[in-house]
mmCIF file with all atom_site columns, N, CA and C in Angstrom:
data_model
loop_
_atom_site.group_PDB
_atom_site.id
_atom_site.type_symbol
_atom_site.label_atom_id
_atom_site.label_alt_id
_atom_site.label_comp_id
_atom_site.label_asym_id
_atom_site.label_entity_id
_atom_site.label_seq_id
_atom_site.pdbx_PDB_ins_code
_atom_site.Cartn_x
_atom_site.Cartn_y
_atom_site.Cartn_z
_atom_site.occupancy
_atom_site.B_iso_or_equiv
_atom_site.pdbx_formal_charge
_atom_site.auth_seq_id
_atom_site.auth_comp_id
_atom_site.auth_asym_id
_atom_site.auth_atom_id
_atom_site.pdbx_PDB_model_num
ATOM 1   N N  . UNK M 1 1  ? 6.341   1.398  -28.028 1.00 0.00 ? 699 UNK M N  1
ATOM 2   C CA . UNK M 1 1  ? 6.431   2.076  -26.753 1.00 0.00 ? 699 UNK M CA 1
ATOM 3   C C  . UNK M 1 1  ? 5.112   1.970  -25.982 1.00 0.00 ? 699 UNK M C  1
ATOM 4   N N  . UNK M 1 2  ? 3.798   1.902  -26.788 1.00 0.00 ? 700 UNK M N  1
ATOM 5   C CA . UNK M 1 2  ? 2.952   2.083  -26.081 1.00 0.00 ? 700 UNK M CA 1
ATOM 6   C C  . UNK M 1 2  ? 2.703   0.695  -25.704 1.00 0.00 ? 700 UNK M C  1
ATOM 7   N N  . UNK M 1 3  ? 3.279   -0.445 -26.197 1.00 0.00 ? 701 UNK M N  1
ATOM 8   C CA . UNK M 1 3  ? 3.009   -2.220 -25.884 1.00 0.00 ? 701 UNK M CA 1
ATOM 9   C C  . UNK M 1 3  ? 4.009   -1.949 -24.362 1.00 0.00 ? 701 UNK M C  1
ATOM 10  N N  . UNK M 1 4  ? 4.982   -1.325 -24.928 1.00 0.00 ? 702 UNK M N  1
ATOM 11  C CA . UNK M 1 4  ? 5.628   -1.203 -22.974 1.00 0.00 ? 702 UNK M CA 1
ATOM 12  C C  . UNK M 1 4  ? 4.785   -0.802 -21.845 1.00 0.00 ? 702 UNK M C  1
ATOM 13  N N  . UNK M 1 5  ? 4.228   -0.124 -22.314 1.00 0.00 ? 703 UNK M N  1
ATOM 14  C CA . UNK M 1 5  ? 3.629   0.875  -20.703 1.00 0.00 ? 703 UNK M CA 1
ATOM 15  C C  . UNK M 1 5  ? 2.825   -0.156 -20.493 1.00 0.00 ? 703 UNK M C  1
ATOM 16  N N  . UNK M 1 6  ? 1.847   -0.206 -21.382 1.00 0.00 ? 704 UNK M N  1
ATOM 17  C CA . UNK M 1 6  ? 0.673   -0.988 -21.217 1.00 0.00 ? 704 UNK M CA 1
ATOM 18  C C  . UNK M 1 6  ? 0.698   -2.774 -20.567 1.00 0.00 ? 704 UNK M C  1
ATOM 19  N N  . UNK M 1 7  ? 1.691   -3.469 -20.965 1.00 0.00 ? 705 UNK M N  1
ATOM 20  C CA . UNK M 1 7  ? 2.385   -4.465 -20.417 1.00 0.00 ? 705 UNK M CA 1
ATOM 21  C C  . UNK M 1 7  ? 3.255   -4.398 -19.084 1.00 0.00 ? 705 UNK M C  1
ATOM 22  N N  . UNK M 1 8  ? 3.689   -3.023 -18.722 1.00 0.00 ? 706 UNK M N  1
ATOM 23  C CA . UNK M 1 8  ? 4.863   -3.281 -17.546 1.00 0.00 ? 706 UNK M CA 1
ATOM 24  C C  . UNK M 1 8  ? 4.278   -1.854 -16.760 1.00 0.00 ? 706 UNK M C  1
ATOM 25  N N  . UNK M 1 9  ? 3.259   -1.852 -15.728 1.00 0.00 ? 707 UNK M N  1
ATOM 26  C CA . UNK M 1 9  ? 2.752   -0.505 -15.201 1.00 0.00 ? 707 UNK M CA 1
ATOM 27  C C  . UNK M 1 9  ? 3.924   0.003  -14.113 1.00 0.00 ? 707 UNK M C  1
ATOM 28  N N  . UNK M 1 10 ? 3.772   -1.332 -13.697 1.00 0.00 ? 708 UNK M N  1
ATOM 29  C CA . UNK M 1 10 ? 4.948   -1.170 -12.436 1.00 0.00 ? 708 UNK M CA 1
ATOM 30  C C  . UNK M 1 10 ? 6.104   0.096  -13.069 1.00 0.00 ? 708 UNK M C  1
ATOM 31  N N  . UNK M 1 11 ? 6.809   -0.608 -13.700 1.00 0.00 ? 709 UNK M N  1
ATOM 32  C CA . UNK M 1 11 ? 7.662   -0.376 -14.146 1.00 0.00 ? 709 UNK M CA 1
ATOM 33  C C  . UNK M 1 11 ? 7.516   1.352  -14.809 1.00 0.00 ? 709 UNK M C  1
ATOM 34  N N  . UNK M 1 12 ? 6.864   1.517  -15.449 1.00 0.00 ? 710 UNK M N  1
ATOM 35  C CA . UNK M 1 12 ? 6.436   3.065  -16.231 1.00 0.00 ? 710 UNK M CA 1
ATOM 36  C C  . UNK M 1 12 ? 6.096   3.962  -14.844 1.00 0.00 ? 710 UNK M C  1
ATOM 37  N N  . UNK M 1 13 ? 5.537   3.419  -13.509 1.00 0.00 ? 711 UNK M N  1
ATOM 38  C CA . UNK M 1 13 ? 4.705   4.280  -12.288 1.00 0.00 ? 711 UNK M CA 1
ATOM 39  C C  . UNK M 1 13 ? 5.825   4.889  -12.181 1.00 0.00 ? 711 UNK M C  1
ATOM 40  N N  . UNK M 1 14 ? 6.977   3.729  -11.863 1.00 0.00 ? 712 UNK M N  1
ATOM 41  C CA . UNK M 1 14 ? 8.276   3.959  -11.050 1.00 0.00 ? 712 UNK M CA 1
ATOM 42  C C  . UNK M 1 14 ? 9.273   4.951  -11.956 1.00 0.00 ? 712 UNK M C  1
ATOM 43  N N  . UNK M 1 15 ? 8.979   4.744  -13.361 1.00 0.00 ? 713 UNK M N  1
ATOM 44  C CA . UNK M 1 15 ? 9.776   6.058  -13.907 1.00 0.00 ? 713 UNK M CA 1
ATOM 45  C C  . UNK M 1 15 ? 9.472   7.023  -13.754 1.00 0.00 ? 713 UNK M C  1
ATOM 46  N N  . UNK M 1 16 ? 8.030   7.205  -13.966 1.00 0.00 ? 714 UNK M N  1
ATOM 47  C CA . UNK M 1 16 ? 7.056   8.419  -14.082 1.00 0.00 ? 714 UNK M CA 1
ATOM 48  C C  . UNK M 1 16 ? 7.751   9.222  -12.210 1.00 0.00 ? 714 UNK M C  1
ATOM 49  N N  . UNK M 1 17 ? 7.720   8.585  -11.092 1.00 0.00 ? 715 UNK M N  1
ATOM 50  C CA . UNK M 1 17 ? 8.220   8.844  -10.208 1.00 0.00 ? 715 UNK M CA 1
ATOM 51  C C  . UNK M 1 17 ? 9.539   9.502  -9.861  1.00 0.00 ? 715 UNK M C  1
ATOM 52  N N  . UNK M 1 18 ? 10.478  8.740  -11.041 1.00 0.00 ? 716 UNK M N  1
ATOM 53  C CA . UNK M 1 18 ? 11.657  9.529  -10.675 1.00 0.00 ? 716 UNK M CA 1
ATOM 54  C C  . UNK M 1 18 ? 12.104  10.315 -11.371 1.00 0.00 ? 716 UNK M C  1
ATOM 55  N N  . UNK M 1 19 ? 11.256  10.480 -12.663 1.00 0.00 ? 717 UNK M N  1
ATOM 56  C CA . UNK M 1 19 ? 11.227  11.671 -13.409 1.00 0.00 ? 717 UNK M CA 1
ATOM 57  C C  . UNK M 1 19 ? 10.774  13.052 -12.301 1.00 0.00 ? 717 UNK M C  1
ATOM 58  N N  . UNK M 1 20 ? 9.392   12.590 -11.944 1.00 0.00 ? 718 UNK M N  1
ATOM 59  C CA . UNK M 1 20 ? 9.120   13.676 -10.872 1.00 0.00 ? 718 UNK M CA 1
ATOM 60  C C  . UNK M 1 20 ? 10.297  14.709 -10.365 1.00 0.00 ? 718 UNK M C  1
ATOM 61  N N  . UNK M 1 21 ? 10.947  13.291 -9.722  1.00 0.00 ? 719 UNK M N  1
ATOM 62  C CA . UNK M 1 21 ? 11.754  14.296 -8.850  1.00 0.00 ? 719 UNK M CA 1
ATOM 63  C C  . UNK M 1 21 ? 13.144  14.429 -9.298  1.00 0.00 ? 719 UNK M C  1
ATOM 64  N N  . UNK M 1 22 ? 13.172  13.936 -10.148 1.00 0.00 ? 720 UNK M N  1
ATOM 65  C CA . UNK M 1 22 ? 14.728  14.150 -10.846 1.00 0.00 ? 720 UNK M CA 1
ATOM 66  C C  . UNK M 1 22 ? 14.450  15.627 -11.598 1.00 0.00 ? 720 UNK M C  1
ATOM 67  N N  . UNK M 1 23 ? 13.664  15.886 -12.789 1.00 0.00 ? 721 UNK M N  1
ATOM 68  C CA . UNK M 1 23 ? 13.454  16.695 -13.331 1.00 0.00 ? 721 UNK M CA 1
ATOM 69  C C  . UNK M 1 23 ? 13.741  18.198 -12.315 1.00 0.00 ? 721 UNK M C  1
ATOM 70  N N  . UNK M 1 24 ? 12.770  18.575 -11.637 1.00 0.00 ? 722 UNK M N  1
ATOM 71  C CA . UNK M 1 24 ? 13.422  19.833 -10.714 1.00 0.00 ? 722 UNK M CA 1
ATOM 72  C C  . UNK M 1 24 ? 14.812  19.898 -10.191 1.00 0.00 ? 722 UNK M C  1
ATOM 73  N N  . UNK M 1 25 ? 14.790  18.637 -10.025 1.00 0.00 ? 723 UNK M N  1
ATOM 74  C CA . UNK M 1 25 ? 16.309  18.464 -9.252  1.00 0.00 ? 723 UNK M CA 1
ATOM 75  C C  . UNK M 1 25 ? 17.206  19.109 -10.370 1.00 0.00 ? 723 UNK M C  1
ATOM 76  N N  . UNK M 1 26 ? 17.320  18.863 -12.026 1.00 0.00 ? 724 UNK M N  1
ATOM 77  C CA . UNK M 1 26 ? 18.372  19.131 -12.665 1.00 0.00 ? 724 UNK M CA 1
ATOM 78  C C  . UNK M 1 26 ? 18.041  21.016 -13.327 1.00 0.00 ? 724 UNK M C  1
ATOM 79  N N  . UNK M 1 27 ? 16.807  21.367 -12.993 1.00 0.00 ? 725 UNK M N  1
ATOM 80  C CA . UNK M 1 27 ? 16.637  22.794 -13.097 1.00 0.00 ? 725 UNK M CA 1
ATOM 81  C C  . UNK M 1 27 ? 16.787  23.866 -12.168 1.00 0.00 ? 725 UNK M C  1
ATOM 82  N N  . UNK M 1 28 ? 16.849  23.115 -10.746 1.00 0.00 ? 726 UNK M N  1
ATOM 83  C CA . UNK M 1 28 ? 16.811  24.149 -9.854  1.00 0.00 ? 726 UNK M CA 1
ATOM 84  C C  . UNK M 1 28 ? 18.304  22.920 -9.051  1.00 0.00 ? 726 UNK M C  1
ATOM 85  N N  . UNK M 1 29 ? 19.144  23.603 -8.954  1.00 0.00 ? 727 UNK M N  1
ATOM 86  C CA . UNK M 1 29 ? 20.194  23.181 -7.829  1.00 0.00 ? 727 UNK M CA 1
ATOM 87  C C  . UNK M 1 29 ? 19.877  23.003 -6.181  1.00 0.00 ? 727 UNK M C  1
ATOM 88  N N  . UNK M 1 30 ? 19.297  23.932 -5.966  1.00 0.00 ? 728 UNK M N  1
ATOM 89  C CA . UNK M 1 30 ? 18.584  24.103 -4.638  1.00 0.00 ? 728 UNK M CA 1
ATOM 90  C C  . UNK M 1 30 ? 17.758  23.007 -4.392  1.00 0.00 ? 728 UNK M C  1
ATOM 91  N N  . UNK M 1 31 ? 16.687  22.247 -5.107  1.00 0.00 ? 729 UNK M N  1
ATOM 92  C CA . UNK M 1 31 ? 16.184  21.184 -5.018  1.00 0.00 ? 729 UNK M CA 1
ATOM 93  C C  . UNK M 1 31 ? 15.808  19.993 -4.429  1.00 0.00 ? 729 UNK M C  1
ATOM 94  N N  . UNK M 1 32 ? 17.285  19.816 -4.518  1.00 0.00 ? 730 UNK M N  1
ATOM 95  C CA . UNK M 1 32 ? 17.746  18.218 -3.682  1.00 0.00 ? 730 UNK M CA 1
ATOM 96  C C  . UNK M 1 32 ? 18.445  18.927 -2.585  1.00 0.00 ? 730 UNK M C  1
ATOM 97  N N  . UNK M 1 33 ? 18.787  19.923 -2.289  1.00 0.00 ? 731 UNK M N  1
ATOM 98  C CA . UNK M 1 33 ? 19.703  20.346 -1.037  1.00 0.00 ? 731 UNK M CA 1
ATOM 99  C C  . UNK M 1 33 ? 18.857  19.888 -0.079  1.00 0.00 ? 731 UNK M C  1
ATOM 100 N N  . UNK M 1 34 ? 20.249  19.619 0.955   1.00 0.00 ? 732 UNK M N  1
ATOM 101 C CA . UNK M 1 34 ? 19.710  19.371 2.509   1.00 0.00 ? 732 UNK M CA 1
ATOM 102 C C  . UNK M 1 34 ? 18.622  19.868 3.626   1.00 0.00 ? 732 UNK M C  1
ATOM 103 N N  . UNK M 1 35 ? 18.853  21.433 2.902   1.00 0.00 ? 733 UNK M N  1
ATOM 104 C CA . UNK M 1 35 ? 18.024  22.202 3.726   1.00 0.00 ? 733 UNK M CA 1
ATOM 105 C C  . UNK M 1 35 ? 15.936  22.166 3.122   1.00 0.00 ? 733 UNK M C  1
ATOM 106 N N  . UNK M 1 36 ? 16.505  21.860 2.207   1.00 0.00 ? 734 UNK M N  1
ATOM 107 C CA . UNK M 1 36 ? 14.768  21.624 1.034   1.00 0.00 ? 734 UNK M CA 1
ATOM 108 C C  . UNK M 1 36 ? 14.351  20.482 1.570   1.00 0.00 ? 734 UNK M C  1
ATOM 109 N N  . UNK M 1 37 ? 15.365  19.197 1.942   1.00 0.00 ? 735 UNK M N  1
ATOM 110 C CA . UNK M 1 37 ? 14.299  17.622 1.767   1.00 0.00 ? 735 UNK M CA 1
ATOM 111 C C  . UNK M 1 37 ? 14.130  18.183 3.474   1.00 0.00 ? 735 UNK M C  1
ATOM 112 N N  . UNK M 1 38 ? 14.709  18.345 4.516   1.00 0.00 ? 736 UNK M N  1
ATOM 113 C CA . UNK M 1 38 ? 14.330  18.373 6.369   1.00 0.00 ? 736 UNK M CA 1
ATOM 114 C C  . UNK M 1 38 ? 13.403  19.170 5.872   1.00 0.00 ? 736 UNK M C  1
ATOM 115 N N  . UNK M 1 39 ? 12.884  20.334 5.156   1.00 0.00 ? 737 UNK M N  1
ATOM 116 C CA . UNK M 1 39 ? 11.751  21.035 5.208   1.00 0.00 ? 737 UNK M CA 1
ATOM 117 C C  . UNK M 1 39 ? 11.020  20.185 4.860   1.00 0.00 ? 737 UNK M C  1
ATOM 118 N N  . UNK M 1 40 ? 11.008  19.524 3.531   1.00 0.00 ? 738 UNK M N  1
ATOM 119 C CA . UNK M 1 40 ? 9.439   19.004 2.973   1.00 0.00 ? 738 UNK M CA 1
ATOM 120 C C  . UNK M 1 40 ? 9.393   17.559 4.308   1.00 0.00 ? 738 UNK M C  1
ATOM 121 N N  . UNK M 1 41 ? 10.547  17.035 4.465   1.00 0.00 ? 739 UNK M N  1
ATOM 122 C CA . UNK M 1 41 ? 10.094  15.846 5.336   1.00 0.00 ? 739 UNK M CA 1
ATOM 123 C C  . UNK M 1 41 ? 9.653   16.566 7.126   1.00 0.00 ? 739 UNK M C  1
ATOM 124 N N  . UNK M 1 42 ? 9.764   17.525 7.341   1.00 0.00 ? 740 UNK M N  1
ATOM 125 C CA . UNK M 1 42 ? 9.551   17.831 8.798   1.00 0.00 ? 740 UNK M CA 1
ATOM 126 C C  . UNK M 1 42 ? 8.005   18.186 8.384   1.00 0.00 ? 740 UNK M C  1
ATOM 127 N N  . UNK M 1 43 ? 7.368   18.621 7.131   1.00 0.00 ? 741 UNK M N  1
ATOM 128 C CA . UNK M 1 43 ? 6.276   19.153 7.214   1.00 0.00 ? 741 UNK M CA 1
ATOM 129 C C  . UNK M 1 43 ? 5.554   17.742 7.012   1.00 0.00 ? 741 UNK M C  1
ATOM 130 N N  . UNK M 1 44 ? 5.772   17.002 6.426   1.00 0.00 ? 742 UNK M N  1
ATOM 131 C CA . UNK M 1 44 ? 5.487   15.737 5.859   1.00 0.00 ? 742 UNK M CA 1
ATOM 132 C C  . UNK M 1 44 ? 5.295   14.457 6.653   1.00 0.00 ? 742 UNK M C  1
ATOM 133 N N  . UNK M 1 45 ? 5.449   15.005 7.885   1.00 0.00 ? 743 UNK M N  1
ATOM 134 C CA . UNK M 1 45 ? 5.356   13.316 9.004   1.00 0.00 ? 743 UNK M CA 1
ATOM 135 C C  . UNK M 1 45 ? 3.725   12.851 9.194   1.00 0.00 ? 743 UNK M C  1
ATOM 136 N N  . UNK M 1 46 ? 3.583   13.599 9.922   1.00 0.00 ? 744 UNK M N  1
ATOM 137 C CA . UNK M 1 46 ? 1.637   13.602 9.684   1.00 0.00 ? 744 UNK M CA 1
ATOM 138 C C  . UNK M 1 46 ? 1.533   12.334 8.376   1.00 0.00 ? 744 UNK M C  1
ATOM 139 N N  . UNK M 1 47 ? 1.479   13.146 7.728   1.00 0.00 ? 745 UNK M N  1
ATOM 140 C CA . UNK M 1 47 ? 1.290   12.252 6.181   1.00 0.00 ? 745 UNK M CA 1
ATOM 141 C C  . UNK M 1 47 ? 1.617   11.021 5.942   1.00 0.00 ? 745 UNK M C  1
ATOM 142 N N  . UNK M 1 48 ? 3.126   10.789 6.379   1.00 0.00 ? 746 UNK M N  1
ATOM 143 C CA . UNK M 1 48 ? 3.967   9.663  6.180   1.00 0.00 ? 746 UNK M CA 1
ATOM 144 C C  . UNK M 1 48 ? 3.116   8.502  7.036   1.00 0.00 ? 746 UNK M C  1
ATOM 145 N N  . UNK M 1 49 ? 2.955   9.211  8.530   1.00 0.00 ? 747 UNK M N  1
ATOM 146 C CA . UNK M 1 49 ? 2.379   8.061  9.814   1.00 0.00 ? 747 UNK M CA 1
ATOM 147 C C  . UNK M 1 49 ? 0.768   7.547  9.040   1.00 0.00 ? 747 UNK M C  1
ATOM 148 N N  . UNK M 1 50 ? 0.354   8.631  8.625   1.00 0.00 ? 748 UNK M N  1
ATOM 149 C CA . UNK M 1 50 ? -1.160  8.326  8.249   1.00 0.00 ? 748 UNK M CA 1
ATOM 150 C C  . UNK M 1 50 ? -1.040  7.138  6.993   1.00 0.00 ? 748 UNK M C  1
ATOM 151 N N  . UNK M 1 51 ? -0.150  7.295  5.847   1.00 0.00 ? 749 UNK M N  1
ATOM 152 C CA . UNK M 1 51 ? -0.080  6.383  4.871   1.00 0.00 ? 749 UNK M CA 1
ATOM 153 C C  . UNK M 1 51 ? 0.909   5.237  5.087   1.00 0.00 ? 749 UNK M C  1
ATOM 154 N N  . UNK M 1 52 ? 1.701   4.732  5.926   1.00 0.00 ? 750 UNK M N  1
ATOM 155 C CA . UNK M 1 52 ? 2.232   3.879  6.978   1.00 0.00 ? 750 UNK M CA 1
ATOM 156 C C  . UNK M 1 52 ? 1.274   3.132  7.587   1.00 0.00 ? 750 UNK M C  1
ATOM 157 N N  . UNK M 1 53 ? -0.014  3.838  8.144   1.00 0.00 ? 751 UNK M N  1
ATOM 158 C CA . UNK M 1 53 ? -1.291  3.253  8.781   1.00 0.00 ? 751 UNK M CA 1
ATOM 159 C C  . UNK M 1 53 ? -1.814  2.187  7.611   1.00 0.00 ? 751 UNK M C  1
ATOM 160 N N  . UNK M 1 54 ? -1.930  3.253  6.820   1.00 0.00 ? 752 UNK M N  1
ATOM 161 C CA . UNK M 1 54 ? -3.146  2.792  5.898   1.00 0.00 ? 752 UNK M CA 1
ATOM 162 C C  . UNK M 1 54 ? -2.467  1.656  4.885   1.00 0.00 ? 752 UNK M C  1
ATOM 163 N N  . UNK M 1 55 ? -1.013  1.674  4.809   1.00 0.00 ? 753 UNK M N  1
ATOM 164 C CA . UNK M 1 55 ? -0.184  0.182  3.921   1.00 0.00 ? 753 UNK M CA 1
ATOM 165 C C  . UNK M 1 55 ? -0.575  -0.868 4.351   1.00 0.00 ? 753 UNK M C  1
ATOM 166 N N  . UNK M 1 56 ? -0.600  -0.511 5.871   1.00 0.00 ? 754 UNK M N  1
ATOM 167 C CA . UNK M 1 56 ? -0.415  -2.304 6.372   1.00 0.00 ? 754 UNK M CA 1
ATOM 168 C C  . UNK M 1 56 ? -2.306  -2.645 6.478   1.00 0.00 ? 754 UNK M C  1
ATOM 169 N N  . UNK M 1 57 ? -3.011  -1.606 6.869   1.00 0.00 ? 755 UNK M N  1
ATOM 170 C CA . UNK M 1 57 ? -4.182  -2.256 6.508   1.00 0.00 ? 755 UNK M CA 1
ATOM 171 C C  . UNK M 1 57 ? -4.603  -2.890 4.994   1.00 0.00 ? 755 UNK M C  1
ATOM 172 N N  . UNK M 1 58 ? -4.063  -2.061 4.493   1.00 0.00 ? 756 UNK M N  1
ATOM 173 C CA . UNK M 1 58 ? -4.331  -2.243 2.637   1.00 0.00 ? 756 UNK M CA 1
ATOM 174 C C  . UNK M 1 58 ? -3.146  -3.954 2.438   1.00 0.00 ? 756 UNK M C  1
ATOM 175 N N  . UNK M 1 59 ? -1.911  -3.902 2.835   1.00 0.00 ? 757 UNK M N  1
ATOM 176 C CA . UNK M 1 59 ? -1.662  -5.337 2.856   1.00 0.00 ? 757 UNK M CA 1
ATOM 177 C C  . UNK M 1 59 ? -1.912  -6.481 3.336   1.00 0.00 ? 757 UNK M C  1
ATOM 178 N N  . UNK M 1 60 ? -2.826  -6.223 4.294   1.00 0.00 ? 758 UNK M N  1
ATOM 179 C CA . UNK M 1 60 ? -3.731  -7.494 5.207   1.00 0.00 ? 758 UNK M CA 1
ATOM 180 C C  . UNK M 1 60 ? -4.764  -7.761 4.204   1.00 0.00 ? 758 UNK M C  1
ATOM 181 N N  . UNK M 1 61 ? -4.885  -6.806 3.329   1.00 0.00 ? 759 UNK M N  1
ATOM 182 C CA . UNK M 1 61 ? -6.436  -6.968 2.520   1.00 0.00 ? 759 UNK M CA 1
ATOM 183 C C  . UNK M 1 61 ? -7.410  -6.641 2.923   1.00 0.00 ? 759 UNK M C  1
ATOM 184 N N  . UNK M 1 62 ? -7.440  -5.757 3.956   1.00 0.00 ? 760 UNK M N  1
ATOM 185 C CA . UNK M 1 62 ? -8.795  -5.209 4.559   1.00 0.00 ? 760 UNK M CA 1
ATOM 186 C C  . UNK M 1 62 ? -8.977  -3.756 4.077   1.00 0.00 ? 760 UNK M C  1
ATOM 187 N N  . UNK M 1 63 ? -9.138  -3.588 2.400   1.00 0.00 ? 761 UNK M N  1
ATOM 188 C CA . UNK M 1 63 ? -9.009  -2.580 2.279   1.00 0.00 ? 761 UNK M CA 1
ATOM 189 C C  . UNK M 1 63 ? -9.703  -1.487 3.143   1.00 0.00 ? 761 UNK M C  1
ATOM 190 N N  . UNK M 1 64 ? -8.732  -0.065 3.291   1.00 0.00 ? 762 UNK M N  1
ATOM 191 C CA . UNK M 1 64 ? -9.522  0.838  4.214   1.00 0.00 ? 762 UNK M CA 1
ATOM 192 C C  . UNK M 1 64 ? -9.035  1.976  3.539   1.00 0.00 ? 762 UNK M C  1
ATOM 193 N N  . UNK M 1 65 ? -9.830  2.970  2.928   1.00 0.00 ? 763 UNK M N  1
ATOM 194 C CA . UNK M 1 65 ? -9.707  4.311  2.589   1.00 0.00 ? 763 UNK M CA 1
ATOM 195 C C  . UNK M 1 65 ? -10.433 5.587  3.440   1.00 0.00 ? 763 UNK M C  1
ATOM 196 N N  . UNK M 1 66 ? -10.453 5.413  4.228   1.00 0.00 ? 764 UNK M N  1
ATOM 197 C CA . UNK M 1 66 ? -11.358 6.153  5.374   1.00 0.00 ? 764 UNK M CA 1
ATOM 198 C C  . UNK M 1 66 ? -10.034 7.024  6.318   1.00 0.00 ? 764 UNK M C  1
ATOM 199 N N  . UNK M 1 67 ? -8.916  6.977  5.968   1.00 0.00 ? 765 UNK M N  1
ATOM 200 C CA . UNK M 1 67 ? -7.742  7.616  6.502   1.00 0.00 ? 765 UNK M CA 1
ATOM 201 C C  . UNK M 1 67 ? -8.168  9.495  7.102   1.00 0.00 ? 765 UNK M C  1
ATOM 202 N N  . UNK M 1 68 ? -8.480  10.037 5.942   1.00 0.00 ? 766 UNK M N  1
ATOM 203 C CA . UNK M 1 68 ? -9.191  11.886 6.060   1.00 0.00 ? 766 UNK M CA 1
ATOM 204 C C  . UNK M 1 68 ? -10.635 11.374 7.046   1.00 0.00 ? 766 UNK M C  1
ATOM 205 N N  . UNK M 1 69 ? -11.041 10.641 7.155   1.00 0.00 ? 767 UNK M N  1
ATOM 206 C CA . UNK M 1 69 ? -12.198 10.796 7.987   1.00 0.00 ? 767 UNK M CA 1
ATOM 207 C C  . UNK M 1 69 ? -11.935 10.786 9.252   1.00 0.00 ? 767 UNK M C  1
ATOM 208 N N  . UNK M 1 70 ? -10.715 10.032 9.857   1.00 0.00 ? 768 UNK M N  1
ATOM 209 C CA . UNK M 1 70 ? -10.402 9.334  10.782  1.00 0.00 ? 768 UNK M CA 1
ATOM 210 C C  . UNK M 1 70 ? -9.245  10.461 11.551  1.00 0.00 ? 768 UNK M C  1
ATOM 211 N N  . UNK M 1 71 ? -8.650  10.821 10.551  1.00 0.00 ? 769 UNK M N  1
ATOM 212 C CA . UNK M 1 71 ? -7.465  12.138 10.910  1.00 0.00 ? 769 UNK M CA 1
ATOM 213 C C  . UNK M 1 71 ? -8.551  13.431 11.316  1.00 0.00 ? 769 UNK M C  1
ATOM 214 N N  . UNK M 1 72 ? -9.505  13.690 10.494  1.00 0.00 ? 770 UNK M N  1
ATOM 215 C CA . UNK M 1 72 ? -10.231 14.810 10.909  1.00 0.00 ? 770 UNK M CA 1
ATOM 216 C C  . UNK M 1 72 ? -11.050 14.638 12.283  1.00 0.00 ? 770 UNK M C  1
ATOM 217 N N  . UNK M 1 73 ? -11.542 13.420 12.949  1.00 0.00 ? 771 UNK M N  1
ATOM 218 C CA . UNK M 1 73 ? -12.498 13.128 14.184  1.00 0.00 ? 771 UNK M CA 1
ATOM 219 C C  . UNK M 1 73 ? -11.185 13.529 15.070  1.00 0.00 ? 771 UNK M C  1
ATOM 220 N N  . UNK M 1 74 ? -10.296 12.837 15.352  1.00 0.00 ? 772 UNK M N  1
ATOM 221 C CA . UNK M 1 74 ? -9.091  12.933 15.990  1.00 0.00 ? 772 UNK M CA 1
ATOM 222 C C  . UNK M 1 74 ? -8.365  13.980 16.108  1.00 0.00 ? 772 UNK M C  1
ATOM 223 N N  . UNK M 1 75 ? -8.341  15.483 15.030  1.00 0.00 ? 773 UNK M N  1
ATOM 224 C CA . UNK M 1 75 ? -8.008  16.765 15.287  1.00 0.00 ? 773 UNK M CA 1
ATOM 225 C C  . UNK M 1 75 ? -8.950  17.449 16.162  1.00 0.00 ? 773 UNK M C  1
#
């Protein structure tokens, strides 16, 4: 098991991920409801636009981590 992780990261990130959110999902019913994801995603746009920014710089290869510096001059 541990030759898996260590060989396939991708692969282990992306479980580790939907464990995340699966796990609450099967303890709390409320969870995944409609009214829970428009909350976390209406609070969550900010965030989304800022790391949307920062993909396509990071896929050009110009890495840029300066995102909180740049959001805070601009508030």
């Amino acid at each position: 098991m541990l030759k898996f992780i260590q060989n396939n990261r991708e692969i282990t990130a992306l479980l580790a991920v939907v464990l995340l959110f699966a796990l609450p999902g099967f303890l709390d019913r409320q969870y995944l409801s409609v009214q829970t994801l428009t909350m976390v995603y209406s609070s969550a746009q900010i965030l989304i636009l800022l790391a949307m920014g920062a993909t396509l710089v990071m896929l050009t290869r110009n890495i840029d981590v300066s995102v909180g510096s740049i959001t805070g001059m601009c508030a």
